[in-house]
Coordinates of C-alpha atoms and ligand atoms in Angstrom, one line a residue:
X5 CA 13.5 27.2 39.3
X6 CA 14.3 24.0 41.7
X7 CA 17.5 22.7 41.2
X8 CA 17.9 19.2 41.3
X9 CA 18.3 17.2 44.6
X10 CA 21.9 17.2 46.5
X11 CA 24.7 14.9 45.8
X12 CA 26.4 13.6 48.9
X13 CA 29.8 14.0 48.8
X14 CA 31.7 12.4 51.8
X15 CA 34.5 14.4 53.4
X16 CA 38.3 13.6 52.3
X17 CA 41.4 13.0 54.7
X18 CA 42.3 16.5 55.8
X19 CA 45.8 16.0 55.6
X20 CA 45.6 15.7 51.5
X21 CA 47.6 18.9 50.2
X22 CA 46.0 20.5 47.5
X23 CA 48.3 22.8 44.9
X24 CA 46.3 25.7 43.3
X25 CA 44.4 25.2 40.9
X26 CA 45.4 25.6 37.1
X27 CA 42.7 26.3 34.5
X28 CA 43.3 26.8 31.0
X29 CA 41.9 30.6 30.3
X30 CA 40.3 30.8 26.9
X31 CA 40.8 34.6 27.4
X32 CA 44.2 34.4 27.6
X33 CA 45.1 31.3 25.8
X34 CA 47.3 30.4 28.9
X35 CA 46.9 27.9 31.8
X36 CA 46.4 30.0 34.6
X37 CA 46.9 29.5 38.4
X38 CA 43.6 30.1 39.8
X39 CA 44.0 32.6 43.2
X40 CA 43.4 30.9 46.1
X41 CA 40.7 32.4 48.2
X42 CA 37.8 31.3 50.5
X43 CA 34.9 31.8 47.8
X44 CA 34.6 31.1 44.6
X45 CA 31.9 32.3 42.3
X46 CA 31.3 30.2 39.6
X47 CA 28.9 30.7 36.6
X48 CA 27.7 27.8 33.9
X49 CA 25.6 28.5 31.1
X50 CA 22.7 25.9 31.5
X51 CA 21.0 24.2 28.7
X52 CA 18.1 25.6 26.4
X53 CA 15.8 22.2 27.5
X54 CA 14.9 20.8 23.9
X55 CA 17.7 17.9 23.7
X56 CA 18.6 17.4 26.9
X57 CA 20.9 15.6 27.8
X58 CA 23.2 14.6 25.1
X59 CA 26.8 13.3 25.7
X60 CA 28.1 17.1 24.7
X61 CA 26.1 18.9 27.9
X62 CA 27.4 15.8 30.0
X63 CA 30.7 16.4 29.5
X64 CA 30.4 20.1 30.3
X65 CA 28.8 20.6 33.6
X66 CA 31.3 17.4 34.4
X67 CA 33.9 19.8 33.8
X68 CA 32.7 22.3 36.0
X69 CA 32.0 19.6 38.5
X70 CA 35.3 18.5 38.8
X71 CA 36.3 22.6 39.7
X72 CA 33.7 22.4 42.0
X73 CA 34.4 19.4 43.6
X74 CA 38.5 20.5 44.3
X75 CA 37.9 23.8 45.2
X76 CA 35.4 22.2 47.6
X77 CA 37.9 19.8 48.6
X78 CA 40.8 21.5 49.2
X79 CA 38.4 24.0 52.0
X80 CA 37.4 26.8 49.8
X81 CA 33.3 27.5 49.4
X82 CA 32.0 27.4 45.3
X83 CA 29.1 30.1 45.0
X84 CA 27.6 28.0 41.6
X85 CA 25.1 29.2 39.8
X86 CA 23.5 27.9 36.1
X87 CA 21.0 29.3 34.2
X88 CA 18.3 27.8 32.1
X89 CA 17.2 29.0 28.4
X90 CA 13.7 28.2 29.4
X91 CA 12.2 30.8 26.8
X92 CA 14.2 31.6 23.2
X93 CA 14.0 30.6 19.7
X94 CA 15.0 27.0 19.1
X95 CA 12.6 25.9 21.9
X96 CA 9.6 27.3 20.1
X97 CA 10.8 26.0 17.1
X98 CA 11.1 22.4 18.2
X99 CA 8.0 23.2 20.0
X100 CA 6.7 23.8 16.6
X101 CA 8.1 21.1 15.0
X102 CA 6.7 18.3 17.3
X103 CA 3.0 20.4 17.7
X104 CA 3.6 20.3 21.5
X105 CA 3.3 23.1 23.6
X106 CA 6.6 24.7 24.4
X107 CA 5.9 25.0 28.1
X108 CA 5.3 21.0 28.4
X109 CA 8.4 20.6 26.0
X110 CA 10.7 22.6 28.2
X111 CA 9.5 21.1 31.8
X112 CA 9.8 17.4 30.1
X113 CA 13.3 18.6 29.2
X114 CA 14.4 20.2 32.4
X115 CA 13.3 17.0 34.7
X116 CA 15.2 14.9 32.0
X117 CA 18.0 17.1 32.7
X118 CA 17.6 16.7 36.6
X119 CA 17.3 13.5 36.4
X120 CA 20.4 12.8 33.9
X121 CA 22.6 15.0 36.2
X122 CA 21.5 13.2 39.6
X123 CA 22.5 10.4 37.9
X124 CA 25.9 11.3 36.9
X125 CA 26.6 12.6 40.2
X126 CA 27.1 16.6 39.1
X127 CA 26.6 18.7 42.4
X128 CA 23.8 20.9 41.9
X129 CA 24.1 24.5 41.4
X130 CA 22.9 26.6 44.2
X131 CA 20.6 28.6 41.9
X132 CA 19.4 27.5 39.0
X133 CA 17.8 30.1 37.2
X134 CA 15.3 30.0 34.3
X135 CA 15.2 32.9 31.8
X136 CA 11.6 33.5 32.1
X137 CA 11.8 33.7 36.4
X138 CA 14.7 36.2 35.4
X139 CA 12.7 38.6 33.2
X140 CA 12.7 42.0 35.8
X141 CA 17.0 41.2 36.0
X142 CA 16.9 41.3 32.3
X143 CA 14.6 45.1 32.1
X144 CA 16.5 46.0 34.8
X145 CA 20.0 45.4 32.9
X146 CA 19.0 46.8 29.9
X147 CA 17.7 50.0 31.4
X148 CA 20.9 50.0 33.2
X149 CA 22.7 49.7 29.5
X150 CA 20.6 52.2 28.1
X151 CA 21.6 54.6 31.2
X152 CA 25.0 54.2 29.4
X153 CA 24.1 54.8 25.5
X154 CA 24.8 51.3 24.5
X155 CA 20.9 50.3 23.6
X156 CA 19.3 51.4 20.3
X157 CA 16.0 49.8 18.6
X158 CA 15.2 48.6 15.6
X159 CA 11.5 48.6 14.7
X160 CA 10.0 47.3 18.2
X161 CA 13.6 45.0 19.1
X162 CA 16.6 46.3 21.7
X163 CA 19.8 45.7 20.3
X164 CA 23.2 46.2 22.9
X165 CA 26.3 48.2 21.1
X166 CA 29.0 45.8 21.6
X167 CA 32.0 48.5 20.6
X168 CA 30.7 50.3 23.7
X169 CA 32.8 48.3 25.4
X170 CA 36.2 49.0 23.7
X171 CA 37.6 45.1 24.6
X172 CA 34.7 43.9 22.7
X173 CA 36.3 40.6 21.0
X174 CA 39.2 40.6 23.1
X175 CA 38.3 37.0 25.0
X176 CA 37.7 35.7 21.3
X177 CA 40.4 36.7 19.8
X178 CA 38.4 36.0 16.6
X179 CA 38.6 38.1 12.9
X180 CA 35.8 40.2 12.1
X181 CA 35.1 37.9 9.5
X182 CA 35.0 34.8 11.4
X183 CA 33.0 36.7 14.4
X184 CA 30.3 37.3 11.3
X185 CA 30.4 34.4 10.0
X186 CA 29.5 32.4 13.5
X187 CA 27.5 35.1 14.8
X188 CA 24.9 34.3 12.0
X189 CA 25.6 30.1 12.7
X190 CA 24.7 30.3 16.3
X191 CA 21.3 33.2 16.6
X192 CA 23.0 36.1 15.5
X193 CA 21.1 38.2 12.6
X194 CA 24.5 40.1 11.6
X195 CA 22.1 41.0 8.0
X196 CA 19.3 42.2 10.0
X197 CA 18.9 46.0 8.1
X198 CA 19.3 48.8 10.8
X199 CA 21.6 47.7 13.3
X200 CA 24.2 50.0 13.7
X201 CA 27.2 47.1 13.9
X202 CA 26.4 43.9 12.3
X203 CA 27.6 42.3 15.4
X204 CA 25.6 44.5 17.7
X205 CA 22.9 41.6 19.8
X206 CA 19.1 41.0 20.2
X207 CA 18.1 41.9 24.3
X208 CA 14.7 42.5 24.3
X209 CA 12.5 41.1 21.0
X210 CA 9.5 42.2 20.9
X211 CA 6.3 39.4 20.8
X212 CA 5.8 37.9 17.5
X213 CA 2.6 36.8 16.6
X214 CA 1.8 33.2 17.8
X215 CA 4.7 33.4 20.4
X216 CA 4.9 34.0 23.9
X217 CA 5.6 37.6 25.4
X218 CA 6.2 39.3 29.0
X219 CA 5.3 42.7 29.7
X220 CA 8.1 45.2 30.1
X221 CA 9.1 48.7 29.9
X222 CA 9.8 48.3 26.8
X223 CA 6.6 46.2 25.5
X224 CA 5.3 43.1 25.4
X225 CA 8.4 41.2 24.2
X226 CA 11.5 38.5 26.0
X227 CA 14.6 38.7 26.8
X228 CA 17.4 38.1 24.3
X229 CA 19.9 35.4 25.1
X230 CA 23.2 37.1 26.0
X231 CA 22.0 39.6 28.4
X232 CA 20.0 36.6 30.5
X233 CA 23.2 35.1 31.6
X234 CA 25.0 38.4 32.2
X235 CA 21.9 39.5 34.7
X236 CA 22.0 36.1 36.3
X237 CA 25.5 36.3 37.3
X238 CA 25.6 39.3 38.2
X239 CA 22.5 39.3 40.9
X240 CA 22.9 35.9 42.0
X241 CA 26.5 35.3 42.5
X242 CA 27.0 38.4 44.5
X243 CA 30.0 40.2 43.0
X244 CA 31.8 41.7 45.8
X245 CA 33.2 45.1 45.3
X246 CA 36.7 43.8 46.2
X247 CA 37.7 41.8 43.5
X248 CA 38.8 42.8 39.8
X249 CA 36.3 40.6 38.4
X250 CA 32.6 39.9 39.2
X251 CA 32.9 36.5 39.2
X252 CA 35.8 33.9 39.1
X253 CA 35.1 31.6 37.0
X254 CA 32.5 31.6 33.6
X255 CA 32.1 28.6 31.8
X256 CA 30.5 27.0 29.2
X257 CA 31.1 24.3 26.0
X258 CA 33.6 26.0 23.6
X259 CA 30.6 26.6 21.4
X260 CA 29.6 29.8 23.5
X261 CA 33.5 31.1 22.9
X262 CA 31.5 33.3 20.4
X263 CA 29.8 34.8 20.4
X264 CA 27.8 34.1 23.9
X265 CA 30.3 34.4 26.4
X266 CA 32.0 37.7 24.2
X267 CA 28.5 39.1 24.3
X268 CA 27.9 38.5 28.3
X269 CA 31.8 39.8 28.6
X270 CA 30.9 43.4 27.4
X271 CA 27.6 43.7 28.7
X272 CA 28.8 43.1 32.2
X273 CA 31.9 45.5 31.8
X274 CA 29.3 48.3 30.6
X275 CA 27.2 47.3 33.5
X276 CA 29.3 47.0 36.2
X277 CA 32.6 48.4 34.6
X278 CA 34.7 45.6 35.4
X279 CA 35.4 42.1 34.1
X280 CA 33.0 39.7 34.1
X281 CA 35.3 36.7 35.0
X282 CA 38.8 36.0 35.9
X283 CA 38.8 32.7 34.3
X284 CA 36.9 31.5 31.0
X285 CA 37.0 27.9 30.6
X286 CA 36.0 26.0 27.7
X287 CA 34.8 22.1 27.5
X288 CA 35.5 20.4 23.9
X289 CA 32.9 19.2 21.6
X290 CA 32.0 15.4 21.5
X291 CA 31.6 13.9 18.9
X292 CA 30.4 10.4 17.1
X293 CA 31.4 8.0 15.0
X294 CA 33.8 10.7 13.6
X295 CA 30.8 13.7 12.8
X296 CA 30.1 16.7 15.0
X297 CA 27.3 15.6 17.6
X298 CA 24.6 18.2 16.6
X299 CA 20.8 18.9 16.7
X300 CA 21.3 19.5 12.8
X301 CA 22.9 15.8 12.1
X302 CA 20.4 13.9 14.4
X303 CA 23.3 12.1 16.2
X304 CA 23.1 12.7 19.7
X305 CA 23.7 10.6 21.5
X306 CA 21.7 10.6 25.5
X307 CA 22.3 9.9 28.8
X308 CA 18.8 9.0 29.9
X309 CA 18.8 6.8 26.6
X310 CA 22.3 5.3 27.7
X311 CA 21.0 5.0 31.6
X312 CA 17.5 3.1 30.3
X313 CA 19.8 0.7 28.4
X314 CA 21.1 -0.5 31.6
X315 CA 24.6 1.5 31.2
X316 CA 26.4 2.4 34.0
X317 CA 26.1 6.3 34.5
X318 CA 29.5 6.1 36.9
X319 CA 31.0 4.6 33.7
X320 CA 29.7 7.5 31.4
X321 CA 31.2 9.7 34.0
X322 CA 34.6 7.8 33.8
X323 CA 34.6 7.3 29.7
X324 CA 34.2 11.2 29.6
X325 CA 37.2 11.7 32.0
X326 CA 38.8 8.9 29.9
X327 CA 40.5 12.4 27.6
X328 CA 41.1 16.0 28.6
X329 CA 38.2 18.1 28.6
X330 CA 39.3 20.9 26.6
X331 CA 39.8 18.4 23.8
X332 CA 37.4 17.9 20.8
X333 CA 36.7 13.8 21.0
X334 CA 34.8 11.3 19.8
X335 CA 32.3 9.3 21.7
X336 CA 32.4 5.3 21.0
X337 CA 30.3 2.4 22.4
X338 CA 33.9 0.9 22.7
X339 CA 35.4 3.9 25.0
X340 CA 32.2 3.3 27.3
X341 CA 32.9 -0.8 26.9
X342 CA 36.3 0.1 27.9
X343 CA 35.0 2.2 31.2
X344 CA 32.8 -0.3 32.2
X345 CA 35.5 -3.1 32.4
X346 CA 37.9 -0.7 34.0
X347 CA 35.3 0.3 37.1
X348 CA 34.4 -3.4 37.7
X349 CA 38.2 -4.2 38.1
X350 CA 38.7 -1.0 40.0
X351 CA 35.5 -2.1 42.4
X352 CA 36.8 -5.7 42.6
X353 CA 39.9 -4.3 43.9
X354 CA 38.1 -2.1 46.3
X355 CA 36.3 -4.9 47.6
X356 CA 39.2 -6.9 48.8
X357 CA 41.0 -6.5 52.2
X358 CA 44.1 -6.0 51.4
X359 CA 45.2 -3.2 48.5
X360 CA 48.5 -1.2 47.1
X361 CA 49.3 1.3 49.1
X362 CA 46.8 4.5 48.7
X363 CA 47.9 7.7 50.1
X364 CA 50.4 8.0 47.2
X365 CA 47.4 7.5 44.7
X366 CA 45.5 9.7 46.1
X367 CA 48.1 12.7 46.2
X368 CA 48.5 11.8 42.4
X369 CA 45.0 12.0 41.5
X370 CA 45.0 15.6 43.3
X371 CA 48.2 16.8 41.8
X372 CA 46.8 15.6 37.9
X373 CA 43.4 17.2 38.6
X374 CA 45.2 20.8 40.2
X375 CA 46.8 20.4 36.1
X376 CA 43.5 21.7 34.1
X377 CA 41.6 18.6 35.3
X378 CA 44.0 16.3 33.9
X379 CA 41.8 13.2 33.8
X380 CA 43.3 11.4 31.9
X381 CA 46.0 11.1 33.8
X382 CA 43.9 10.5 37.2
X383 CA 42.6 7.3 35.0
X384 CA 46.3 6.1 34.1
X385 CA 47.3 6.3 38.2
X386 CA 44.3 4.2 39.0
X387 CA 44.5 1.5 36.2
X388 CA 48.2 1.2 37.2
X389 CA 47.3 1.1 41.3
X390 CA 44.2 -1.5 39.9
X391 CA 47.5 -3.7 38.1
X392 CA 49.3 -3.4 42.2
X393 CA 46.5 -4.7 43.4
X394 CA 45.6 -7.9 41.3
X395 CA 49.7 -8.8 41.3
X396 CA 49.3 -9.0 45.0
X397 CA 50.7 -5.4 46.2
X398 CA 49.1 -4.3 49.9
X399 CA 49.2 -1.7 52.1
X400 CA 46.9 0.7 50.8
X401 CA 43.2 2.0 52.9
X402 CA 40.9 0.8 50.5
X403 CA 37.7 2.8 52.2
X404 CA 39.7 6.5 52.2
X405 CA 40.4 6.0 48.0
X406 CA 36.8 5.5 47.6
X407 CA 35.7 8.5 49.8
X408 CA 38.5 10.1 47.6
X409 CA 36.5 8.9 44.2
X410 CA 33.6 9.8 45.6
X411 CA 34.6 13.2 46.7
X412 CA 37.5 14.4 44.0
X413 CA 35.8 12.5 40.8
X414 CA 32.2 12.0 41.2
X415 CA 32.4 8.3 41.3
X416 CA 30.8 6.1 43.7
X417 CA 31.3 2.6 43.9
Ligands
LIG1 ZN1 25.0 31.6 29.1

C-alpha cells in the first residue's frame, strides 16, 4: 500500500548532544533507557480505516513521530513500519451500516488518513502495509504456528494457543478475569464453544456468507487481527539474528495493551522464539468534554473536520504535545484556542531579528524530549524563551530553533 508522501525535515546543528533515549515500557512498567545503536526497528499498529482520523489516532502516531524524529536526530536510522486493518469486522460492519461498499469505505478512509497525517507533519512509515496485500505472510505464519502445535480449528476457523507461549500475559500484567472481560470488549469471542482456552485468538476465519474471502491453504477465509501485525513486523522490519528482540520498539494506543499487542507478543515468540520488542510504548486515550472519545459515543472528534474549519494543524500538533502522552486527557476547543495563541506569539518572535539566546533552548527541548517525550515540558521552555523575547532579551539564532522545531517537534512555522 502507498504510504503517504515525505515530510521534509531539515537537518539540525550537529553539535546538539543528544542523551539516550528513555521510553516508558508498558512491559515492564519502568522508564527504560532505550540502547543506543545505529538502527532502530520500529513497529505502529495502523488504523482499521472507518473513522479516520479522530484526535485519539492523532495523538498516537505523534507519539511515535516524536521517537522517530530524535532517534533520527541524534544520527541513528528508524526502520518504521505501520500496518493497515484494511479487511476485519468493524469495517464491514460500518460498511453495512452506511450501505457502501467496504472497499470504497476503506480507500476513502485511508486517503483521509494520508492526508490528515501530511498535514500534521507525521513522517511516513517506510512500509505501510494493508492486511489484505499481507494475506500469503499471514498463511505463511500460521503454518509456521501450526509447525509448532499452537493452531487448532473450530468448525472451519484457526484459533492460536496463547499458553503455548508460557509468558503469555506477561506484558499485560492483567487478571484472568480482566484479560476476559476486555478480550470480549475489544473482538475477542472468549464464549465461542470449542476453543480450548477462552482466551485462545481468531487467525484465519473462514468466509461468511455475504463477506469477502481470500483463498488459502486453509480455505476461502481472512486473516484474524493479531497474527496480521505479528507477520508484518516480522517480514518487513528485518529482524536481525543479533539482537534479543525482533524489533525495538512496538507501539500502539494503550487500548491494544490487551489484548492486541499480548496476542502479537506470543505469536512472534512461538514463531521466531524470541521477543517480539524491547520496548512497548503506550499513547493515552483522549478524551472530550469529560467522556471517553469512542465510535460507540459518537464523539470523535477529526482532524480533517478541524483542518476544513480553518484550524491550524501545527496547532493540533502543539495542543496534543501540550500533556504527556502516556496520560489519559481530555480534548477542549479551549486547549487548541490556547495552542493557537501560543504558535502566533512563538512565530512573532521568530520573525524578529533579534531573540533570547537559543542554543540553551534548544539543549532543553532535547534533554525534556530524551525524558519519555516530555512535551510538556518542551512547551514550558519555549513559552518562557517566547516571554525573553517580547521583554527585550537577544542573542539567540532565531533560524537554527526553527530548523530545531521543524526537525525535533514536527512544527513548521
Ligand atoms: Zn497491530
Amino acid at each position: 500500500m502507498k504510504s503517504w508522501n515525505e515530510v521534509e525535515t531539515p537537518s539540525i546543528d550537529s553539535s546538539i548532544s543528544f542523551p539516550a533515549l528513555n521510553l516508558t515500557n508498558s512491559a515492564s512498567g519502568k522508564k527504560e533507557s532505550i540502547r543506543r545503536k545505529q538502527l532502530y526497528r520500529m513497529y505502529v499498529c495502523g488504523i482499521t480505516p472507518y473513522d479516520a482520523t479522530h484526535l485519539g489516532h492523532a495523538a498516537t502516531y505523534l507519539t511515535f513521530d516524536l521517537i522517530n524524529r530524535y532517534l533520527t536526530a541524534s544520527g541513528s536510522e528508524v526502520r518504521y513500519v505501520q500496518n493497515i486493518t484494511d479487511i476485519d469486522d468493524p469495517l464491514l460492519e460500518r460498511a453495512n451500516r452506511d450501505g457502501v461498499d467496504w472497499t470504497d469505505l476503506a480507500h476513502q478512509q485511508i486517503d483521509l488518513f494520508r492526508s490528515d497525517m501530511i498535514n500534521l507533519r507525521v513522517i511516513p512509515p517506510a512500509h505501510y502495509i494493508g492486511a489484505v496485500d499481507a494475506i500469503p505472510l499471514v498463511t505463511d505464519a500460521i503454518e509456521n504456528l501450526s509447525s509448532k502445535d499452537s493452531i487448532y480449528s473450530v468448525e472451519h476457523d484457526l484459533y492460536f494457543k496463547v499458553h503455548a507461549d508460557v509468558q503469555f500475559g506477561q506484558r499485560s500484567h492483567l487478571s484472568q478475569e480482566k484479560m476476559m472481560e476486555i478480550f470480549a470488549e475489544r473482538g475477542g469471542d472468549p464464549t465461542r464453544v470449542g476453543k480450548n482456552d477462552p482466551l485462545d485468538c481468531l487467525v484465519w476465519m473462514s468466509q461468511r456468507p455475504n463477506e469477502p474471502g481470500w483463498p488459502s491453504p486453509f480455505g476461502t477465509g481472512r486473516p484474524g487481527w493479531h497474527i496480521e501485525c505479528t507477520a508484518i513486523a516480522i517480514k518487513y522490519l528485518e529482524p536481525s539474528p543479533s539482537e534479543d528482540a525482533l524489533i525495538d520498539i512496538q507501539g500502539g494506543g494503550s487500548d491494544l495493551i490487551f489484548p492486541h499487542h499480548e496476542m502479537c507478543a506470543a505469536q512472534a515468540q512461538m514463531l521466531a522464539g524470541k521477543p517480539l520488542a524491547s520496548t512497548y510504548v503506550h499513547a493515552g486515550m483522549i478524551g472530550l468534554d469529560g467522556e471517553k472519545m469512542s465510535k460507540s459515543k459518537g464523539n470523535l472528534v477529526f482532524v480533517s473536520k478541524l483542518v476544513a474549519a480553518g484550524r491550524d494543524p501545527m496547532a493540533i500538533r502543539w495542543a496534543l504535545m501540550k500533556d504527556h502522552y502516556r496520560q489519559d486527557r481530555m480534548w477542549t476547543d479551549e486547549l487548541l484556542v490556547a495552542a493557537e495563541s501560543e504558535l502566533i506569539a512563538l512565530r512573532s518572535c521568530l520573525a524578529q531579528d533579534d531573540v533570547a539566546p537559543t542554543s540553551d533552548l534548544i539543549e532543553k527541548i532535547v534533554d525534556a524530549l530524551s525524558d519519555d517525550l516530555n512535551t510538556k515540558g518542551v512547551i514550558s521552555v519555549l513559552n518562557t524563551w517566547v516571554e525573553r523575547t517580547q521583554s527585550g532579551d537577544t542573542g539567540g539564532d532565531a533560524q537554527s530553533l526553527v530548523r530545531a522545531l521543524d526537525a525535533l517537534l514536527g512544527i513548521k512555522l
